[in-house]
Amino acid sequence: MENRNSINGGTFFGPTVQAGQAVFLPPVLQPRALGGLPARSPVLVGRDAELDDLVRQLEAPEPTGRLITGLPGAGKTELAVHAAHRALALPGRYPGGVLFLDLFGYDEDRRVDPHRALGSLLRALGVPDGQVPAETGERTALYRTVLGTYAGEQPLLVLLDNAGSRAQVDPLRPTTPGIPLLVTSRHTLSDLGLPVLDLPVLAAEDGVALLARGLDRLHPGDRRVADQPDAARETAELCGGLPLALAVVTALLGDLPARPMSAMAQSLRDTRRRLARLAREDLAVRAAFQLSYRHLPPDQARLFRLMSLNPGPDLATETAAHLADLPAEDAEPLTHALARAHLIQPAAVHDRWRMHDLMRLYAEELCREKDTPAARAAATGRMLMLYRDLAAAADQQLQPGAEPGRRFPGRAAALAWLDTEYPNLRAAALAAPELGRPDITVVLHALLIDHQSLRRHLEDFEAIARKALDTARTARDPLIRSAEPEILNNLGTAQRELRRFAESEASYRRARKLCAERGETQLEAAVLTNLGLTYQQMGRCAEAVQVLHEALAAYPPDGSLRERGMAYTNLGRALQQLRRLPEAAEAYRADLAICRAIRDRHGEAITLNNLGMVLRDQQLRTEAAAAFEAALRAAHDSQDHYLAVRVGANLTLLRGLADEDDPQEVVDRLTEAAATMDELGDAYMAAQVHLHRSTALVKAGRPDEALRVLEAVLRAGHELGDLDLQCTALENAGILLHGSGRYAAAAERWTGAADRCLALGDQDRRGRCLGRRAGARRALGDEAGAREDTAAAAAAFRLAGTAAAAVDALLDEGW
């Protein structure tokens, strides 16, 4: 069937589309699935912004057109066709219609060269066969002349689909103003000079919506997405938001209306078989990827395959170069070419690259198929060694007194690299044993500890330590096995930071036992230092003091000053909690002298903050403020933003209590600090800042708000399983309630606090809570209960060995 219209003697044809055959769609004709401009799919989801952008471009007084590019299967043609149909509906804008041609730029069998394309376009524009020139140059001239004729009378839109190169497009470009050109391509053909629209993959919610609408179109009323939303979301995520993959899944589900969404999600979880399952007749993700891969020169193809060996989410050009055993300057143009082909994508940071999940699976398949096991192992080894060497160089810059290195000139540069590379370092540490390099796991686990502690990657800290421990225990290499006590020590630190104290204590005890058996005195002292801190945080402060004195005595004279200084700081914390404040300040000053001697600016920040809290508790506010200010400067210098927030909260509260700052400003700053801790994932420190905030609210005359904050802190303590936090919240809430005359509620809070102090073994603090409860009972007229509590408080103080004289005086006064 032939469609005809006569304009200026020309004839326009709209026959069935075949390879290399152009289609002209005058606006008076309705589109057919294979005759004229391809029909729009009724399902287009998640592309509203891009579609509106295209249509605005086509509505402009002087439209220039657009290059639409993206991953294979990203829906470029679909979007362009929708935009063309929308353009046809613009009143009076494109009365000449749409000229469409699929160039098949990635199909070797059907690729359309410019000569053939021009012939097809001329025939579609009504030029009879006998008048189509034989020479390509003459065809181009005639084509542009005909388009110029249309531009003056009935402007039209040219849509060239699936262009493989600029050479395919250039002879077909309209040169007359008013005739825009839309081009779709898997390559970023920046040299065309057209504005580029690079299609992203769909967001998960858009992928789910695409599945829902597609299934409803196939089976009206299909409820599988609505009935199993979690499985639908997982399916969309396993498709990587790629419209082609989602279309395949929709078709597969449409074939079997009884197949639940959960079964589809389960079938796609297997990474080795996912691409094979994303195929149905002429729809196949792997086939779409193959069309792009086959165009790659050998060096690009090899690098594409090897980049899949990186276990992390992205990689630097330097890493890609090591994988391929190339100089970085030779790898760079290869990565740029792969990015232009959308086989890899630029990451958020310059000179880094990532792969779409499905594209990565495809590259892995090719790597297993085309690269020998020896070649894969060699490439993996080069990559892991690079990570190890650079992590070591970066970690060196985090150590006290480090001199500028060749790779990293200082702490800031090292931290910047670690922050960027950390996801890959983490992945490499966890994957290395399975990749044949268990030594890399053990080494990276140690090299990443300072960065993980600084950035609060505590779950990763523990996971990698456990992986290293399993590796050491099963290794054949005696050198790797010998690392077990050190790994146990580090695991205990991770568990302590995660506030899992019983596990932390057990890890340290196992580490100490191994150290004693092997005669590793320096490491045993370090383990005792860490164990002492765990005891202090468990509330077992007397034990902590004993263990820490033992650690200080165990350090050899020529041992690590930094570790000795840490023992002093941990001792200071235990003494501070025991209210032995002058001794605590002395211990902190001993560590401060060591930090300054070894130029440990970060350690100095920690110790100054601790010293400031002791000085505050001694009512030496001027000295405390000076310590906090110095700690804040040191925290900023060492780029520990987490510590800076903690110090800032301490300084804010101190100034607020001294009436140096506006009470509302103090509350606002502490609220912001708590939010920062929440963002960092540190619920414990967020709760600690909220304790400060409750004090500031009382100072601001808002005790009821302070009580609500303390109730929230109590809930956080329950969620964290932290008795000390619960105790502090209850103790402070009791003080507020007592001050407002709510004596029964105050006594109830102090009862809860005293019970927790007993569980913690903190008799001194229990005595304070019981003494306060005695006051509440006396206010309620319960003299017998008050005397009973006073006696119990005295017993607790005597067990603790503190405040005996004060208790005796209290008893003498008749309490």
PDB file of C-alpha atoms in Angstrom, residues 586-754:
ATOM      1  CA  GLU A 586      48.027  14.269  85.466  1.00  0.00           C
ATOM      2  CA  ALA A 587      47.555  11.231  83.210  1.00  0.00           C
ATOM      3  CA  TYR A 588      46.181  13.366  80.369  1.00  0.00           C
ATOM      4  CA  ARG A 589      49.096  15.794  80.659  1.00  0.00           C
ATOM      5  CA  ALA A 590      51.525  12.882  80.443  1.00  0.00           C
ATOM      6  CA  ASP A 591      49.894  11.803  77.175  1.00  0.00           C
ATOM      7  CA  LEU A 592      49.789  15.384  75.921  1.00  0.00           C
ATOM      8  CA  ALA A 593      53.565  15.655  76.381  1.00  0.00           C
ATOM      9  CA  ILE A 594      54.040  12.466  74.345  1.00  0.00           C
ATOM     10  CA  CYS A 595      51.699  13.653  71.579  1.00  0.00           C
ATOM     11  CA  ARG A 596      53.632  16.881  71.248  1.00  0.00           C
ATOM     12  CA  ALA A 597      56.981  15.088  71.306  1.00  0.00           C
ATOM     13  CA  ILE A 598      56.013  12.788  68.431  1.00  0.00           C
ATOM     14  CA  ARG A 599      53.964  15.510  66.627  1.00  0.00           C
ATOM     15  CA  ASP A 600      50.711  13.567  66.936  1.00  0.00           C
ATOM     16  CA  ARG A 601      48.269  16.358  66.224  1.00  0.00           C
ATOM     17  CA  HIS A 602      45.275  14.049  66.163  1.00  0.00           C
ATOM     18  CA  GLY A 603      46.196  12.425  69.480  1.00  0.00           C
ATOM     19  CA  GLU A 604      46.701  15.901  70.897  1.00  0.00           C
ATOM     20  CA  ALA A 605      43.131  16.830  69.918  1.00  0.00           C
ATOM     21  CA  ILE A 606      41.711  13.771  71.682  1.00  0.00           C
ATOM     22  CA  THR A 607      43.726  14.325  74.861  1.00  0.00           C
ATOM     23  CA  LEU A 608      43.013  18.057  75.033  1.00  0.00           C
ATOM     24  CA  ASN A 609      39.299  17.337  74.772  1.00  0.00           C
ATOM     25  CA  ASN A 610      39.551  14.841  77.637  1.00  0.00           C
ATOM     26  CA  LEU A 611      41.617  17.254  79.700  1.00  0.00           C
ATOM     27  CA  GLY A 612      39.053  19.964  79.094  1.00  0.00           C
ATOM     28  CA  MET A 613      36.307  17.752  80.557  1.00  0.00           C
ATOM     29  CA  VAL A 614      38.377  17.115  83.703  1.00  0.00           C
ATOM     30  CA  LEU A 615      39.093  20.830  84.110  1.00  0.00           C
ATOM     31  CA  ARG A 616      35.397  21.542  83.647  1.00  0.00           C
ATOM     32  CA  ASP A 617      34.517  19.047  86.362  1.00  0.00           C
ATOM     33  CA  GLN A 618      37.086  20.748  88.611  1.00  0.00           C
ATOM     34  CA  GLN A 619      35.213  24.016  88.026  1.00  0.00           C
ATOM     35  CA  LEU A 620      38.271  25.470  86.248  1.00  0.00           C
ATOM     36  CA  ARG A 621      36.195  26.912  83.428  1.00  0.00           C
ATOM     37  CA  THR A 622      38.776  29.273  81.958  1.00  0.00           C
ATOM     38  CA  GLU A 623      41.366  26.506  81.720  1.00  0.00           C
ATOM     39  CA  ALA A 624      38.743  24.098  80.396  1.00  0.00           C
ATOM     40  CA  ALA A 625      37.706  26.532  77.658  1.00  0.00           C
ATOM     41  CA  ALA A 626      41.346  26.983  76.619  1.00  0.00           C
ATOM     42  CA  ALA A 627      41.779  23.192  76.415  1.00  0.00           C
ATOM     43  CA  PHE A 628      38.616  22.774  74.316  1.00  0.00           C
ATOM     44  CA  GLU A 629      39.635  25.597  71.969  1.00  0.00           C
ATOM     45  CA  ALA A 630      43.066  24.049  71.470  1.00  0.00           C
ATOM     46  CA  ALA A 631      41.440  20.638  70.939  1.00  0.00           C
ATOM     47  CA  LEU A 632      39.135  22.112  68.308  1.00  0.00           C
ATOM     48  CA  ARG A 633      42.063  23.601  66.397  1.00  0.00           C
ATOM     49  CA  ALA A 634      43.920  20.293  66.533  1.00  0.00           C
ATOM     50  CA  ALA A 635      40.836  18.344  65.401  1.00  0.00           C
ATOM     51  CA  HIS A 636      40.442  20.638  62.396  1.00  0.00           C
ATOM     52  CA  ASP A 637      44.159  20.392  61.618  1.00  0.00           C
ATOM     53  CA  SER A 638      43.943  16.594  61.594  1.00  0.00           C
ATOM     54  CA  GLN A 639      40.676  16.687  59.576  1.00  0.00           C
ATOM     55  CA  ASP A 640      38.754  14.683  62.144  1.00  0.00           C
ATOM     56  CA  HIS A 641      35.335  16.239  61.592  1.00  0.00           C
ATOM     57  CA  TYR A 642      33.723  13.747  63.963  1.00  0.00           C
ATOM     58  CA  LEU A 643      36.006  14.754  66.829  1.00  0.00           C
ATOM     59  CA  ALA A 644      35.559  18.420  65.960  1.00  0.00           C
ATOM     60  CA  VAL A 645      31.796  18.055  66.454  1.00  0.00           C
ATOM     61  CA  ARG A 646      32.340  16.398  69.840  1.00  0.00           C
ATOM     62  CA  VAL A 647      34.771  19.079  71.015  1.00  0.00           C
ATOM     63  CA  GLY A 648      32.508  21.800  69.668  1.00  0.00           C
ATOM     64  CA  ALA A 649      29.586  20.403  71.667  1.00  0.00           C
ATOM     65  CA  ASN A 650      31.685  20.402  74.866  1.00  0.00           C
ATOM     66  CA  LEU A 651      32.834  23.977  74.294  1.00  0.00           C
ATOM     67  CA  THR A 652      29.316  25.145  73.426  1.00  0.00           C
ATOM     68  CA  LEU A 653      27.894  23.693  76.634  1.00  0.00           C
ATOM     69  CA  LEU A 654      30.698  25.141  78.748  1.00  0.00           C
ATOM     70  CA  ARG A 655      30.152  28.632  77.350  1.00  0.00           C
ATOM     71  CA  GLY A 656      26.406  28.303  77.714  1.00  0.00           C
ATOM     72  CA  LEU A 657      26.645  27.316  81.363  1.00  0.00           C
ATOM     73  CA  ALA A 658      28.960  30.265  81.954  1.00  0.00           C
ATOM     74  CA  ASP A 659      26.397  32.620  80.358  1.00  0.00           C
ATOM     75  CA  GLU A 660      28.893  33.559  77.652  1.00  0.00           C
ATOM     76  CA  ASP A 661      26.512  32.670  74.800  1.00  0.00           C
ATOM     77  CA  ASP A 662      22.803  33.157  74.184  1.00  0.00           C
ATOM     78  CA  PRO A 663      20.937  30.097  75.602  1.00  0.00           C
ATOM     79  CA  GLN A 664      18.940  29.560  72.409  1.00  0.00           C
ATOM     80  CA  GLU A 665      22.092  29.662  70.290  1.00  0.00           C
ATOM     81  CA  VAL A 666      23.606  27.025  72.563  1.00  0.00           C
ATOM     82  CA  VAL A 667      20.559  24.790  72.156  1.00  0.00           C
ATOM     83  CA  ASP A 668      20.582  25.284  68.371  1.00  0.00           C
ATOM     84  CA  ARG A 669      24.278  24.456  68.050  1.00  0.00           C
ATOM     85  CA  LEU A 670      23.907  21.328  70.143  1.00  0.00           C
ATOM     86  CA  THR A 671      20.871  20.256  68.109  1.00  0.00           C
ATOM     87  CA  GLU A 672      22.941  20.636  64.949  1.00  0.00           C
ATOM     88  CA  ALA A 673      25.825  18.681  66.488  1.00  0.00           C
ATOM     89  CA  ALA A 674      23.501  15.819  67.439  1.00  0.00           C
ATOM     90  CA  ALA A 675      22.120  15.747  63.895  1.00  0.00           C
ATOM     91  CA  THR A 676      25.669  15.546  62.545  1.00  0.00           C
ATOM     92  CA  MET A 677      26.387  12.561  64.785  1.00  0.00           C
ATOM     93  CA  ASP A 678      23.223  10.888  63.525  1.00  0.00           C
ATOM     94  CA  GLU A 679      24.341  11.481  59.935  1.00  0.00           C
ATOM     95  CA  LEU A 680      27.691   9.890  60.772  1.00  0.00           C
ATOM     96  CA  GLY A 681      25.803   6.867  62.076  1.00  0.00           C
ATOM     97  CA  ASP A 682      27.035   7.274  65.658  1.00  0.00           C
ATOM     98  CA  ALA A 683      23.877   6.924  67.743  1.00  0.00           C
ATOM     99  CA  TYR A 684      25.873   6.758  70.990  1.00  0.00           C
ATOM    100  CA  MET A 685      27.624  10.094  70.479  1.00  0.00           C
ATOM    101  CA  ALA A 686      24.380  11.635  69.232  1.00  0.00           C
ATOM    102  CA  ALA A 687      22.825  10.619  72.558  1.00  0.00           C
ATOM    103  CA  GLN A 688      25.776  12.121  74.442  1.00  0.00           C
ATOM    104  CA  VAL A 689      25.271  15.432  72.647  1.00  0.00           C
ATOM    105  CA  HIS A 690      21.551  15.259  73.476  1.00  0.00           C
ATOM    106  CA  LEU A 691      22.556  14.977  77.153  1.00  0.00           C
ATOM    107  CA  HIS A 692      24.429  18.267  76.688  1.00  0.00           C
ATOM    108  CA  ARG A 693      21.350  19.662  74.965  1.00  0.00           C
ATOM    109  CA  SER A 694      19.109  18.768  77.898  1.00  0.00           C
ATOM    110  CA  THR A 695      21.452  20.699  80.208  1.00  0.00           C
ATOM    111  CA  ALA A 696      21.344  23.691  77.864  1.00  0.00           C
ATOM    112  CA  LEU A 697      17.531  23.555  77.783  1.00  0.00           C
ATOM    113  CA  VAL A 698      17.433  23.680  81.573  1.00  0.00           C
ATOM    114  CA  LYS A 699      19.750  26.685  81.468  1.00  0.00           C
ATOM    115  CA  ALA A 700      17.398  28.285  78.927  1.00  0.00           C
ATOM    116  CA  GLY A 701      14.477  27.826  81.330  1.00  0.00           C
ATOM    117  CA  ARG A 702      12.810  24.979  79.407  1.00  0.00           C
ATOM    118  CA  PRO A 703      12.903  22.019  81.822  1.00  0.00           C
ATOM    119  CA  ASP A 704       9.956  20.184  80.271  1.00  0.00           C
ATOM    120  CA  GLU A 705      11.724  20.093  76.902  1.00  0.00           C
ATOM    121  CA  ALA A 706      14.855  18.904  78.685  1.00  0.00           C
ATOM    122  CA  LEU A 707      12.866  16.034  80.201  1.00  0.00           C
ATOM    123  CA  ARG A 708      11.600  14.998  76.763  1.00  0.00           C
ATOM    124  CA  VAL A 709      15.168  14.999  75.475  1.00  0.00           C
ATOM    125  CA  LEU A 710      16.264  12.819  78.398  1.00  0.00           C
ATOM    126  CA  GLU A 711      13.450  10.358  77.669  1.00  0.00           C
ATOM    127  CA  ALA A 712      14.738  10.143  74.086  1.00  0.00           C
ATOM    128  CA  VAL A 713      18.255   9.526  75.393  1.00  0.00           C
ATOM    129  CA  LEU A 714      16.880   6.752  77.619  1.00  0.00           C
ATOM    130  CA  ARG A 715      15.247   5.129  74.588  1.00  0.00           C
ATOM    131  CA  ALA A 716      18.526   5.379  72.686  1.00  0.00           C
ATOM    132  CA  GLY A 717      20.279   3.728  75.607  1.00  0.00           C
ATOM    133  CA  HIS A 718      17.806   0.836  75.484  1.00  0.00           C
ATOM    134  CA  GLU A 719      18.268   0.470  71.716  1.00  0.00           C
ATOM    135  CA  LEU A 720      22.056   0.471  72.112  1.00  0.00           C
ATOM    136  CA  GLY A 721      21.962  -1.800  75.157  1.00  0.00           C
ATOM    137  CA  ASP A 722      24.073   0.816  76.975  1.00  0.00           C
ATOM    138  CA  LEU A 723      23.430   0.775  80.738  1.00  0.00           C
ATOM    139  CA  ASP A 724      25.702   3.749  81.396  1.00  0.00           C
ATOM    140  CA  LEU A 725      23.733   5.926  78.983  1.00  0.00           C
ATOM    141  CA  GLN A 726      20.460   4.787  80.519  1.00  0.00           C
ATOM    142  CA  CYS A 727      21.795   5.517  83.981  1.00  0.00           C
ATOM    143  CA  THR A 728      22.846   9.067  83.076  1.00  0.00           C
ATOM    144  CA  ALA A 729      19.495   9.832  81.455  1.00  0.00           C
ATOM    145  CA  LEU A 730      17.580   8.522  84.494  1.00  0.00           C
ATOM    146  CA  GLU A 731      19.835  10.282  86.990  1.00  0.00           C
ATOM    147  CA  ASN A 732      19.483  13.648  85.235  1.00  0.00           C
ATOM    148  CA  ALA A 733      15.741  13.228  84.749  1.00  0.00           C
ATOM    149  CA  GLY A 734      15.404  12.561  88.490  1.00  0.00           C
ATOM    150  CA  ILE A 735      17.211  15.812  89.270  1.00  0.00           C
ATOM    151  CA  LEU A 736      14.844  17.776  87.007  1.00  0.00           C
ATOM    152  CA  LEU A 737      11.721  16.109  88.407  1.00  0.00           C
ATOM    153  CA  HIS A 738      12.842  16.668  91.988  1.00  0.00           C
ATOM    154  CA  GLY A 739      13.502  20.322  91.251  1.00  0.00           C
ATOM    155  CA  SER A 740       9.937  20.754  89.988  1.00  0.00           C
ATOM    156  CA  GLY A 741       8.422  19.064  93.040  1.00  0.00           C
ATOM    157  CA  ARG A 742       7.574  15.771  91.345  1.00  0.00           C
ATOM    158  CA  TYR A 743       9.216  13.714  94.064  1.00  0.00           C
ATOM    159  CA  ALA A 744       7.597  10.346  93.363  1.00  0.00           C
ATOM    160  CA  ALA A 745       8.614  10.470  89.692  1.00  0.00           C
ATOM    161  CA  ALA A 746      12.122  11.558  90.707  1.00  0.00           C
ATOM    162  CA  ALA A 747      12.426   8.646  93.146  1.00  0.00           C
ATOM    163  CA  GLU A 748      11.320   6.262  90.381  1.00  0.00           C
ATOM    164  CA  ARG A 749      14.023   7.555  88.010  1.00  0.00           C
ATOM    165  CA  TRP A 750      16.718   7.302  90.681  1.00  0.00           C
ATOM    166  CA  THR A 751      15.624   3.759  91.465  1.00  0.00           C
ATOM    167  CA  GLY A 752      16.170   2.841  87.811  1.00  0.00           C
ATOM    168  CA  ALA A 753      19.536   4.587  87.789  1.00  0.00           C
ATOM    169  CA  ALA A 754      20.685   2.857  91.014  1.00  0.00           C
TER     170      ALA A 754
END
